[in-house]
Amino acid sequence: MKVTLLGTGDTTGTPTPGCDCDTCRAADEHGVERTRFSVHVEHEPSGDSLLVDFSPDFRYQFLREDVPLPDAGIVTHQHFDHLDGLGNAYRLFEELPVYAADETDPETGESVAETVASKFDYLRPLDARAVTPFESFDAAGFEVTLVPVDHPPLLCYGVVIERDGAKLSLSGDTTYDIPEESREAMCDPDLLLADGIVPAHLSHHHPRGGRHEDSEGVPRTFGTKHMTLEGALALGDDLNASETRVVHVSHFFPADEAFADELAVDGETFRL
């Protein structure tokens, strides 16, 4: 599998529009970006490809990275930075199966699959397909499993993708408090893409602070929805990942920390 990180940033991306912080300026100077989250997975022998989440930056990402349009897609949850790029399906696809969870979200009264179907009902090529968490399914020739994670108030799912003996796990947007059954499904990946929005030392900036501290008191969760950098790396250790890359990275990382090796930037590729 060839994995291309199309978007590695949080909801505003880096650089953030209208921001002149040191980190955004440094990103400009280094010519790197973290656009809104999206991951492209390709099986090069067959040409099959799969997209995890549809970033609002869809058009720009595909032009920039020159990867093939996906044969199928997955949507992990209902936040706009993971979903709204589906509008780009207009006049680009003859048919696009999009897989999403079938569990009803108490917050919205509908499942992610139902949200995809209702919000984009004007897109004739889009075929929203409801799937049940922990039940593997075939998407464009890949074996895919959705696993519940912890991203209140909305239901959210991590993703496990396997083919030809290779395994990619994505944490989805989540705190460190991922259920054990989900961890078991995600374990032993060749590559883990883990949500790490800020370093732990910034947790005091969140009204809820940091949570899920390690044995040394370092928060592995920032507030209520995301892991810290330290939490993301700890998850990689917990899951025995061969390699961990931290994604969903915000511009709140101090400039001298924002481009460390473990933090992904757009355009990185991996062959599993």
mmCIF file of N, CA, C and O in Angstrom, residues 37-96:
data_model
loop_
_atom_site.group_PDB
_atom_site.id
_atom_site.type_symbol
_atom_site.label_atom_id
_atom_site.label_comp_id
_atom_site.label_asym_id
_atom_site.label_seq_id
_atom_site.Cartn_x
_atom_site.Cartn_y
_atom_site.Cartn_z
ATOM 1 N N PHE A 37 -7.548 17.541 7.333
ATOM 2 C CA PHE A 37 -7.162 16.134 7.344
ATOM 3 C C PHE A 37 -7.737 15.325 6.189
ATOM 4 O O PHE A 37 -8.935 15.369 5.899
ATOM 5 N N SER A 38 -6.866 14.513 5.564
ATOM 6 C CA SER A 38 -7.273 13.552 4.561
ATOM 7 C C SER A 38 -6.089 12.639 4.256
ATOM 8 O O SER A 38 -4.939 13.089 4.221
ATOM 9 N N VAL A 39 -6.378 11.356 4.018
ATOM 10 C CA VAL A 39 -5.333 10.370 3.733
ATOM 11 C C VAL A 39 -5.740 9.549 2.513
ATOM 12 O O VAL A 39 -6.861 9.039 2.442
ATOM 13 N N HIS A 40 -4.819 9.418 1.568
ATOM 14 C CA HIS A 40 -5.028 8.668 0.336
ATOM 15 C C HIS A 40 -4.251 7.360 0.422
ATOM 16 O O HIS A 40 -3.078 7.345 0.787
ATOM 17 N N VAL A 41 -4.924 6.254 0.112
ATOM 18 C CA VAL A 41 -4.297 4.936 0.168
ATOM 19 C C VAL A 41 -4.448 4.295 -1.207
ATOM 20 O O VAL A 41 -5.566 4.198 -1.735
ATOM 21 N N GLU A 42 -3.327 3.841 -1.770
ATOM 22 C CA GLU A 42 -3.342 3.280 -3.120
ATOM 23 C C GLU A 42 -2.679 1.907 -3.126
ATOM 24 O O GLU A 42 -1.628 1.702 -2.509
ATOM 25 N N HIS A 43 -3.307 0.974 -3.848
ATOM 26 C CA HIS A 43 -2.701 -0.331 -4.117
ATOM 27 C C HIS A 43 -2.097 -0.232 -5.512
ATOM 28 O O HIS A 43 -2.800 -0.317 -6.532
ATOM 29 N N GLU A 44 -0.802 -0.001 -5.558
ATOM 30 C CA GLU A 44 -0.162 0.339 -6.832
ATOM 31 C C GLU A 44 -0.273 -0.761 -7.886
ATOM 32 O O GLU A 44 -0.453 -0.452 -9.079
ATOM 33 N N PRO A 45 -0.164 -2.056 -7.544
ATOM 34 C CA PRO A 45 -0.274 -3.076 -8.594
ATOM 35 C C PRO A 45 -1.603 -3.034 -9.351
ATOM 36 O O PRO A 45 -1.641 -3.251 -10.561
ATOM 37 N N SER A 46 -2.687 -2.755 -8.636
ATOM 38 C CA SER A 46 -4.007 -2.756 -9.263
ATOM 39 C C SER A 46 -4.490 -1.364 -9.643
ATOM 40 O O SER A 46 -5.390 -1.215 -10.475
ATOM 41 N N GLY A 47 -3.926 -0.344 -9.009
ATOM 42 C CA GLY A 47 -4.402 1.020 -9.209
ATOM 43 C C GLY A 47 -5.589 1.386 -8.346
ATOM 44 O O GLY A 47 -6.086 2.517 -8.416
ATOM 45 N N ASP A 48 -6.074 0.459 -7.504
ATOM 46 C CA ASP A 48 -7.183 0.763 -6.597
ATOM 47 C C ASP A 48 -6.760 1.837 -5.605
ATOM 48 O O ASP A 48 -5.631 1.823 -5.107
ATOM 49 N N SER A 49 -7.679 2.756 -5.289
ATOM 50 C CA SER A 49 -7.348 3.769 -4.285
ATOM 51 C C SER A 49 -8.555 4.102 -3.429
ATOM 52 O O SER A 49 -9.715 3.975 -3.852
ATOM 53 N N LEU A 50 -8.251 4.524 -2.222
ATOM 54 C CA LEU A 50 -9.242 4.756 -1.172
ATOM 55 C C LEU A 50 -8.898 6.056 -0.467
ATOM 56 O O LEU A 50 -7.713 6.357 -0.252
ATOM 57 N N LEU A 51 -9.909 6.836 -0.111
ATOM 58 C CA LEU A 51 -9.693 8.100 0.600
ATOM 59 C C LEU A 51 -10.338 8.035 1.972
ATOM 60 O O LEU A 51 -11.517 7.687 2.093
ATOM 61 N N VAL A 52 -9.566 8.376 2.996
ATOM 62 C CA VAL A 52 -10.100 8.478 4.344
ATOM 63 C C VAL A 52 -10.319 9.952 4.655
ATOM 64 O O VAL A 52 -9.366 10.730 4.754
ATOM 65 N N ASP A 53 -11.550 10.340 4.770
ATOM 66 C CA ASP A 53 -12.036 11.686 5.051
ATOM 67 C C ASP A 53 -11.858 12.620 3.856
ATOM 68 O O ASP A 53 -10.887 12.544 3.099
ATOM 69 N N PHE A 54 -12.850 13.491 3.704
ATOM 70 C CA PHE A 54 -12.932 14.393 2.569
ATOM 71 C C PHE A 54 -12.715 15.824 3.058
ATOM 72 O O PHE A 54 -13.623 16.499 3.515
ATOM 73 N N SER A 55 -11.486 16.262 2.964
ATOM 74 C CA SER A 55 -11.094 17.580 3.446
ATOM 75 C C SER A 55 -11.750 18.692 2.619
ATOM 76 O O SER A 55 -11.946 18.535 1.404
ATOM 77 N N PRO A 56 -12.055 19.829 3.238
ATOM 78 C CA PRO A 56 -12.478 20.991 2.458
ATOM 79 C C PRO A 56 -11.416 21.426 1.448
ATOM 80 O O PRO A 56 -11.724 22.147 0.497
ATOM 81 N N ASP A 57 -10.172 20.984 1.656
ATOM 82 C CA ASP A 57 -9.074 21.305 0.745
ATOM 83 C C ASP A 57 -8.897 20.247 -0.335
ATOM 84 O O ASP A 57 -7.832 20.174 -0.975
ATOM 85 N N PHE A 58 -9.918 19.433 -0.583
ATOM 86 C CA PHE A 58 -9.851 18.296 -1.508
ATOM 87 C C PHE A 58 -9.222 18.676 -2.853
ATOM 88 O O PHE A 58 -8.261 18.042 -3.304
ATOM 89 N N ARG A 59 -9.763 19.679 -3.521
ATOM 90 C CA ARG A 59 -9.292 20.013 -4.872
ATOM 91 C C ARG A 59 -7.809 20.354 -4.859
ATOM 92 O O ARG A 59 -7.030 19.834 -5.665
ATOM 93 N N TYR A 60 -7.430 21.228 -3.950
ATOM 94 C CA TYR A 60 -6.037 21.657 -3.859
ATOM 95 C C TYR A 60 -5.124 20.483 -3.549
ATOM 96 O O TYR A 60 -4.051 20.333 -4.149
ATOM 97 N N GLN A 61 -5.525 19.618 -2.623
ATOM 98 C CA GLN A 61 -4.689 18.488 -2.225
ATOM 99 C C GLN A 61 -4.440 17.543 -3.390
ATOM 100 O O GLN A 61 -3.304 17.080 -3.605
ATOM 101 N N PHE A 62 -5.480 17.234 -4.161
ATOM 102 C CA PHE A 62 -5.308 16.300 -5.268
ATOM 103 C C PHE A 62 -4.483 16.902 -6.399
ATOM 104 O O PHE A 62 -3.678 16.204 -7.033
ATOM 105 N N LEU A 63 -4.636 18.177 -6.659
ATOM 106 C CA LEU A 63 -3.799 18.821 -7.660
ATOM 107 C C LEU A 63 -2.349 18.885 -7.202
ATOM 108 O O LEU A 63 -1.419 18.639 -7.989
ATOM 109 N N ARG A 64 -2.132 19.193 -5.943
ATOM 110 C CA ARG A 64 -0.770 19.341 -5.420
ATOM 111 C C ARG A 64 -0.025 18.018 -5.406
ATOM 112 O O ARG A 64 1.146 17.956 -5.791
ATOM 113 N N GLU A 65 -0.682 16.934 -4.964
ATOM 114 C CA GLU A 65 0.005 15.652 -4.806
ATOM 115 C C GLU A 65 -0.099 14.758 -6.042
ATOM 116 O O GLU A 65 0.632 13.769 -6.145
ATOM 117 N N ASP A 66 -0.989 15.096 -6.982
ATOM 118 C CA ASP A 66 -1.131 14.346 -8.230
ATOM 119 C C ASP A 66 -1.349 12.852 -7.974
ATOM 120 O O ASP A 66 -0.722 11.998 -8.594
ATOM 121 N N VAL A 67 -2.247 12.541 -7.043
ATOM 122 C CA VAL A 67 -2.635 11.158 -6.798
ATOM 123 C C VAL A 67 -3.962 10.899 -7.506
ATOM 124 O O VAL A 67 -4.723 11.828 -7.782
ATOM 125 N N PRO A 68 -4.255 9.633 -7.816
ATOM 126 C CA PRO A 68 -5.500 9.337 -8.534
ATOM 127 C C PRO A 68 -6.734 9.596 -7.670
ATOM 128 O O PRO A 68 -6.699 9.443 -6.446
ATOM 129 N N LEU A 69 -7.807 9.988 -8.321
ATOM 130 C CA LEU A 69 -9.066 10.133 -7.602
ATOM 131 C C LEU A 69 -9.470 8.780 -7.013
ATOM 132 O O LEU A 69 -9.207 7.739 -7.607
ATOM 133 N N PRO A 70 -10.086 8.779 -5.843
ATOM 134 C CA PRO A 70 -10.381 7.510 -5.168
ATOM 135 C C PRO A 70 -11.508 6.725 -5.827
ATOM 136 O O PRO A 70 -12.421 7.295 -6.423
ATOM 137 N N ASP A 71 -11.409 5.396 -5.683
ATOM 138 C CA ASP A 71 -12.489 4.519 -6.119
ATOM 139 C C ASP A 71 -13.582 4.412 -5.059
ATOM 140 O O ASP A 71 -14.710 4.001 -5.359
ATOM 141 N N ALA A 72 -13.239 4.749 -3.827
ATOM 142 C CA ALA A 72 -14.193 4.719 -2.716
ATOM 143 C C ALA A 72 -13.661 5.619 -1.613
ATOM 144 O O ALA A 72 -12.479 5.993 -1.610
ATOM 145 N N GLY A 73 -14.533 5.966 -0.681
ATOM 146 C CA GLY A 73 -14.133 6.828 0.419
ATOM 147 C C GLY A 73 -14.720 6.364 1.737
ATOM 148 O O GLY A 73 -15.650 5.549 1.779
ATOM 149 N N ILE A 74 -14.141 6.901 2.815
ATOM 150 C CA ILE A 74 -14.595 6.639 4.177
ATOM 151 C C ILE A 74 -14.730 7.976 4.877
ATOM 152 O O ILE A 74 -13.860 8.853 4.718
ATOM 153 N N VAL A 75 -15.780 8.145 5.651
ATOM 154 C CA VAL A 75 -15.944 9.342 6.478
ATOM 155 C C VAL A 75 -15.976 8.904 7.935
ATOM 156 O O VAL A 75 -16.792 8.064 8.324
ATOM 157 N N THR A 76 -15.092 9.485 8.757
ATOM 158 C CA THR A 76 -14.957 9.045 10.141
ATOM 159 C C THR A 76 -15.941 9.709 11.090
ATOM 160 O O THR A 76 -16.323 9.111 12.090
ATOM 161 N N HIS A 77 -16.333 10.959 10.806
ATOM 162 C CA HIS A 77 -17.298 11.627 11.678
ATOM 163 C C HIS A 77 -17.843 12.872 10.998
ATOM 164 O O HIS A 77 -17.473 13.188 9.862
ATOM 165 N N GLN A 78 -18.722 13.589 11.707
ATOM 166 C CA GLN A 78 -19.554 14.599 11.073
ATOM 167 C C GLN A 78 -18.985 16.018 11.126
ATOM 168 O O GLN A 78 -19.671 16.965 10.725
ATOM 169 N N HIS A 79 -17.767 16.223 11.572
ATOM 170 C CA HIS A 79 -17.184 17.565 11.575
ATOM 171 C C HIS A 79 -16.783 17.997 10.166
ATOM 172 O O HIS A 79 -16.292 17.195 9.377
ATOM 173 N N PHE A 80 -16.961 19.278 9.892
ATOM 174 C CA PHE A 80 -16.826 19.762 8.513
ATOM 175 C C PHE A 80 -15.449 19.522 7.927
ATOM 176 O O PHE A 80 -15.309 19.293 6.720
ATOM 177 N N ASP A 81 -14.397 19.560 8.750
ATOM 178 C CA ASP A 81 -13.054 19.420 8.198
ATOM 179 C C ASP A 81 -12.745 17.992 7.771
ATOM 180 O O ASP A 81 -11.702 17.734 7.154
ATOM 181 N N HIS A 82 -13.651 17.058 8.050
ATOM 182 C CA HIS A 82 -13.489 15.671 7.628
ATOM 183 C C HIS A 82 -14.554 15.239 6.622
ATOM 184 O O HIS A 82 -14.456 14.151 6.062
ATOM 185 N N LEU A 83 -15.523 16.088 6.397
ATOM 186 C CA LEU A 83 -16.724 15.699 5.643
ATOM 187 C C LEU A 83 -17.015 16.596 4.449
ATOM 188 O O LEU A 83 -17.414 16.115 3.377
ATOM 189 N N ASP A 84 -16.811 17.905 4.593
ATOM 190 C CA ASP A 84 -17.364 18.831 3.620
ATOM 191 C C ASP A 84 -16.692 18.799 2.257
ATOM 192 O O ASP A 84 -17.246 19.305 1.278
ATOM 193 N N GLY A 85 -15.515 18.186 2.163
ATOM 194 C CA GLY A 85 -14.896 18.031 0.857
ATOM 195 C C GLY A 85 -15.662 17.124 -0.076
ATOM 196 O O GLY A 85 -15.364 17.065 -1.276
ATOM 197 N N LEU A 86 -16.669 16.415 0.436
ATOM 198 C CA LEU A 86 -17.489 15.559 -0.424
ATOM 199 C C LEU A 86 -18.180 16.351 -1.525
ATOM 200 O O LEU A 86 -18.520 15.802 -2.577
ATOM 201 N N GLY A 87 -18.382 17.633 -1.300
ATOM 202 C CA GLY A 87 -18.970 18.457 -2.353
ATOM 203 C C GLY A 87 -18.164 18.446 -3.636
ATOM 204 O O GLY A 87 -18.688 18.716 -4.725
ATOM 205 N N ASN A 88 -16.876 18.111 -3.534
ATOM 206 C CA ASN A 88 -16.021 18.059 -4.717
ATOM 207 C C ASN A 88 -16.342 16.880 -5.624
ATOM 208 O O ASN A 88 -15.796 16.777 -6.732
ATOM 209 N N ALA A 89 -17.198 15.976 -5.169
ATOM 210 C CA ALA A 89 -17.581 14.846 -6.018
ATOM 211 C C ALA A 89 -18.360 15.299 -7.251
ATOM 212 O O ALA A 89 -18.466 14.562 -8.234
ATOM 213 N N TYR A 90 -18.875 16.505 -7.217
ATOM 214 C CA TYR A 90 -19.680 17.019 -8.320
ATOM 215 C C TYR A 90 -18.860 17.061 -9.610
ATOM 216 O O TYR A 90 -17.800 17.690 -9.681
ATOM 217 N N ARG A 91 -19.304 16.356 -10.616
ATOM 218 C CA ARG A 91 -18.712 16.297 -11.964
ATOM 219 C C ARG A 91 -17.322 15.674 -12.003
ATOM 220 O O ARG A 91 -16.648 15.733 -13.022
ATOM 221 N N LEU A 92 -16.869 15.060 -10.910
ATOM 222 C CA LEU A 92 -15.574 14.381 -10.911
ATOM 223 C C LEU A 92 -15.718 12.862 -10.970
ATOM 224 O O LEU A 92 -14.790 12.177 -11.387
ATOM 225 N N PHE A 93 -16.862 12.339 -10.539
ATOM 226 C CA PHE A 93 -17.042 10.899 -10.430
ATOM 227 C C PHE A 93 -18.321 10.457 -11.134
ATOM 228 O O PHE A 93 -19.324 11.160 -11.090
ATOM 229 N N GLU A 94 -18.242 9.282 -11.736
ATOM 230 C CA GLU A 94 -19.465 8.652 -12.231
ATOM 231 C C GLU A 94 -20.173 7.917 -11.106
ATOM 232 O O GLU A 94 -21.397 7.853 -11.054
ATOM 233 N N GLU A 95 -19.373 7.349 -10.196
ATOM 234 C CA GLU A 95 -19.920 6.692 -9.009
ATOM 235 C C GLU A 95 -18.869 6.756 -7.916
ATOM 236 O O GLU A 95 -17.680 6.553 -8.168
ATOM 237 N N LEU A 96 -19.285 7.056 -6.702
ATOM 238 C CA LEU A 96 -18.358 7.113 -5.578
ATOM 239 C C LEU A 96 -19.014 6.492 -4.348
ATOM 240 O O LEU A 96 -19.807 7.143 -3.661
#
